[in-house]
């Protein structure tokens, strides 16, 4: 009885420490971390395959991960690609204006487009910020899908769903990710407009910040799956 009473806290502390250690040990090794990330998502999907709420979140994040991989491979620094990214981001930010971050992003993108046009007219070699802008748009889309997950499940899948803690954890983490990408783009703009070549704080910190957010995300996802699995283990 005593073990069963403290088992949830023991498991939380144990796996929390393991995930922190895994996050630290995989810094600088994107391939291993991506495999860990996908492994946790697939494990959660399997364990929670009968839970429409958790499986919905897993599917959304898997879709985001796939789209991000395709964007990394196929996007290029051309005027056509940049124009498409800016138009798509503006469209998303406007359509999702019920999200406070989307309103902020809309104004931010307009400012960035103005600066890009200035650089184009003056024939300045602009920095390659299209990747960060695509991440902003993609994260906005994921936040909206998470926010609308319950209504999407009930309308299209005809299944009863409800909002869970994992929704709001992922929603906030993706909001934080957007703000970090906005800050990185802002640093790019300041560095090139003000000719401050030494301003590279976020440029060098980006990988660590995003890695940390992803580590928190997979911990939150795993934590939700083990909460569903634990009652079965205790009955065994």
Coordinates of C-alpha atoms in Angstrom, one line a residue:
X1 CA 0.0 0.0 0.0
X2 CA 2.8 2.4 0.9
X3 CA 4.6 1.7 -2.4
X4 CA 1.4 2.2 -4.4
X5 CA 0.7 5.5 -2.6
X6 CA 4.1 7.0 -3.5
X7 CA 4.6 5.3 -6.8
X8 CA 3.3 8.2 -9.0
X9 CA 5.6 10.6 -7.3
X10 CA 8.6 8.2 -7.6
X11 CA 7.9 7.7 -11.3
X12 CA 7.5 11.4 -11.9
X13 CA 10.8 12.2 -10.1
X14 CA 12.6 9.3 -11.8
X15 CA 11.5 9.9 -15.4
X16 CA 11.7 13.7 -14.9
X17 CA 15.4 13.3 -14.0
X18 CA 15.9 10.9 -16.9
X19 CA 14.4 13.4 -19.4
X20 CA 16.5 16.2 -18.1
X21 CA 19.6 14.1 -18.4
X22 CA 18.6 13.0 -21.9
X23 CA 18.0 16.6 -22.9
X24 CA 21.4 17.7 -21.7
X25 CA 23.3 14.7 -23.2
X26 CA 21.7 15.2 -26.6
X27 CA 22.5 18.9 -26.9
X28 CA 24.3 19.4 -30.2
X29 CA 23.1 16.0 -31.6
X30 CA 19.9 16.7 -33.4
X31 CA 19.6 13.3 -35.0
X32 CA 19.6 11.4 -31.7
X33 CA 17.2 13.9 -30.1
X34 CA 14.8 13.7 -33.1
X35 CA 14.8 9.9 -32.7
X36 CA 14.1 10.3 -29.0
X37 CA 11.3 12.8 -29.7
X38 CA 9.7 10.6 -32.3
X39 CA 10.1 7.5 -30.1
X40 CA 8.3 9.2 -27.2
X41 CA 5.5 10.4 -29.5
X42 CA 5.0 6.9 -31.0
X43 CA 5.1 5.3 -27.5
X44 CA 2.5 7.8 -26.2
X45 CA 0.4 7.2 -29.3
X46 CA 0.4 3.5 -28.7
X47 CA -0.3 3.6 -25.0
X48 CA -3.0 6.2 -25.4
X49 CA -4.4 4.9 -28.7
X50 CA -7.9 4.7 -27.2
X51 CA -7.8 8.2 -25.7
X52 CA -9.0 10.7 -28.4
X53 CA -7.6 13.6 -26.4
X54 CA -4.0 12.5 -26.1
X55 CA -3.9 10.8 -29.5
X56 CA -5.2 14.1 -31.1
X57 CA -2.3 16.1 -29.6
X58 CA 0.2 13.4 -30.7
X59 CA -1.0 13.5 -34.3
X60 CA -0.9 17.3 -34.4
X61 CA 2.7 17.4 -33.1
X62 CA 3.7 14.5 -35.5
X63 CA 2.3 16.5 -38.4
X64 CA 4.2 19.6 -37.3
X65 CA 7.4 17.6 -37.0
X66 CA 7.0 16.2 -40.6
X67 CA 6.2 19.6 -42.0
X68 CA 9.2 21.1 -40.3
X69 CA 11.5 18.4 -41.7
X70 CA 10.1 19.0 -45.3
X71 CA 10.6 22.8 -44.8
X72 CA 14.2 22.3 -43.7
X73 CA 14.9 20.1 -46.7
X74 CA 13.1 22.0 -49.5
X75 CA 13.0 25.7 -48.5
X76 CA 15.6 27.8 -50.2
X77 CA 16.6 31.5 -50.0
X78 CA 14.9 32.7 -53.1
X79 CA 12.6 35.7 -53.5
X80 CA 9.7 33.4 -54.5
X81 CA 10.1 31.2 -51.5
X82 CA 10.4 34.2 -49.1
X83 CA 7.3 35.9 -50.7
X84 CA 5.3 32.7 -50.2
X85 CA 6.4 32.3 -46.5
X86 CA 5.6 36.0 -45.7
X87 CA 2.2 35.8 -47.4
X88 CA 1.4 32.5 -45.7
X89 CA 2.4 33.8 -42.3
X90 CA 0.4 37.0 -42.8
X91 CA -2.6 35.0 -43.8
X92 CA -2.3 32.7 -40.8
X93 CA -1.7 35.5 -38.3
X94 CA -4.8 37.4 -39.7
X95 CA -7.0 34.3 -39.7
X96 CA -5.9 33.3 -36.2
X97 CA -6.2 36.9 -34.8
X98 CA -8.3 35.5 -31.9
X99 CA -4.9 34.4 -30.5
X100 CA -3.1 37.4 -28.9
X101 CA 0.2 36.2 -30.1
X102 CA -1.1 36.1 -33.7
X103 CA -2.1 39.8 -33.5
X104 CA 1.4 40.6 -32.4
X105 CA 3.0 38.4 -35.1
X106 CA 0.8 40.0 -37.8
X107 CA 2.2 43.5 -36.9
X108 CA 5.7 42.0 -36.6
X109 CA 5.6 40.4 -40.0
X110 CA 4.4 43.6 -41.7
X111 CA 7.5 45.4 -40.2
X112 CA 9.8 42.6 -41.4
X113 CA 8.3 42.7 -44.9
X114 CA 8.9 46.5 -45.0
X115 CA 12.5 46.0 -44.0
X116 CA 13.0 43.2 -46.6
X117 CA 11.6 45.5 -49.3
X118 CA 14.0 48.2 -48.2
X119 CA 16.9 45.8 -48.5
X120 CA 15.7 44.6 -51.9
X121 CA 15.4 48.2 -53.2
X122 CA 18.8 49.2 -51.9
X123 CA 20.3 45.8 -53.2
X124 CA 21.5 44.9 -49.7
X125 CA 22.4 41.3 -49.1
X126 CA 19.6 40.4 -46.6
X127 CA 20.1 37.9 -43.9
X128 CA 18.4 34.5 -44.3
X129 CA 15.6 34.8 -41.8
X130 CA 13.0 32.8 -43.9
X131 CA 13.6 29.7 -41.8
X132 CA 12.7 31.5 -38.6
X133 CA 9.7 33.1 -40.2
X134 CA 8.4 29.7 -41.4
X135 CA 8.8 28.4 -37.8
X136 CA 6.7 31.3 -36.5
X137 CA 3.9 30.5 -39.0
X138 CA 4.1 26.7 -38.3
X139 CA 4.0 27.2 -34.5
X140 CA 1.0 29.6 -34.9
X141 CA -0.8 26.8 -36.9
X142 CA 0.0 24.2 -34.2
X143 CA -1.3 26.5 -31.4
X144 CA -4.6 26.9 -33.3
X145 CA -4.9 23.2 -33.9
X146 CA -4.3 22.5 -30.2
X147 CA -6.8 25.2 -29.3
X148 CA -9.4 23.9 -31.7
X149 CA -8.7 20.2 -31.1
X150 CA -11.9 19.4 -29.1
X151 CA -14.2 21.0 -31.7
X152 CA -12.2 19.4 -34.6
X153 CA -12.5 15.9 -33.0
X154 CA -16.3 16.3 -32.3
X155 CA -17.1 17.8 -35.7
X156 CA -15.0 15.7 -38.1
X157 CA -14.4 12.5 -36.1
X158 CA -17.8 12.5 -34.4
X159 CA -16.1 11.6 -31.1
X160 CA -16.6 13.2 -27.7
X161 CA -13.4 15.1 -26.6
X162 CA -12.4 17.4 -23.8
X163 CA -9.6 19.8 -23.0
X164 CA -6.8 18.4 -20.9
X165 CA -3.8 19.8 -19.1
X166 CA -1.5 18.6 -21.9
X167 CA -3.4 20.9 -24.4
X168 CA -2.5 24.0 -22.4
X169 CA 1.1 22.9 -21.7
X170 CA 1.8 22.4 -25.4
X171 CA -0.2 25.6 -26.3
X172 CA 2.0 27.7 -24.0
X173 CA 5.3 26.0 -25.1
X174 CA 4.6 26.8 -28.7
X175 CA 3.7 30.3 -27.8
X176 CA 7.1 30.6 -26.1
X177 CA 8.7 29.1 -29.2
X178 CA 7.1 31.8 -31.3
X179 CA 8.4 34.6 -29.0
X180 CA 11.9 33.1 -29.2
X181 CA 11.8 33.1 -33.0
X182 CA 10.5 36.7 -33.0
X183 CA 13.4 37.7 -30.7
X184 CA 15.9 35.9 -33.0
X185 CA 14.6 37.7 -36.1
X186 CA 14.7 41.0 -34.3
X187 CA 18.3 40.4 -33.4
X188 CA 19.0 39.7 -37.1
X189 CA 17.3 43.0 -38.1
X190 CA 19.2 45.0 -35.4
X191 CA 22.5 43.5 -36.4
X192 CA 22.1 44.4 -40.0
X193 CA 20.3 47.7 -39.8
X194 CA 22.5 49.1 -37.0
X195 CA 25.7 47.3 -38.3
X196 CA 26.3 45.6 -34.9
X197 CA 28.1 42.5 -36.0
X198 CA 28.8 41.4 -32.4
X199 CA 25.1 41.0 -31.5
X200 CA 24.9 37.2 -31.7
X201 CA 23.5 36.3 -28.3
X202 CA 20.3 34.6 -29.6
X203 CA 22.0 33.4 -32.7
X204 CA 24.2 31.2 -30.6
X205 CA 21.5 30.4 -28.0
X206 CA 18.7 29.4 -30.4
X207 CA 19.6 25.7 -30.7
X208 CA 19.8 25.4 -26.9
X209 CA 16.5 27.3 -26.3
X210 CA 14.6 25.3 -28.8
X211 CA 16.1 22.0 -27.6
X212 CA 15.0 22.9 -24.0
X213 CA 11.4 23.6 -25.2
X214 CA 11.3 20.3 -27.1
X215 CA 12.6 18.5 -24.0
X216 CA 9.8 20.0 -21.9
X217 CA 7.3 19.1 -24.6
X218 CA 8.3 15.4 -24.7
X219 CA 8.4 15.2 -20.9
X220 CA 4.8 16.6 -20.8
X221 CA 3.6 14.2 -23.4
X222 CA 5.3 11.2 -21.7
X223 CA 4.0 12.3 -18.3
X224 CA 0.4 12.3 -19.7
X225 CA 0.8 8.8 -21.1
X226 CA 2.2 7.3 -18.0
X227 CA -0.7 8.8 -16.0
X228 CA -3.0 6.8 -18.2
X229 CA -0.9 3.7 -18.0
X230 CA -0.3 3.8 -14.2
X231 CA -3.8 2.6 -13.2
X232 CA -3.4 -0.5 -15.3
X233 CA 0.0 -1.2 -13.7
X234 CA -1.4 -0.8 -10.2
X235 CA -4.2 -3.2 -10.9
X236 CA -1.8 -5.9 -12.2

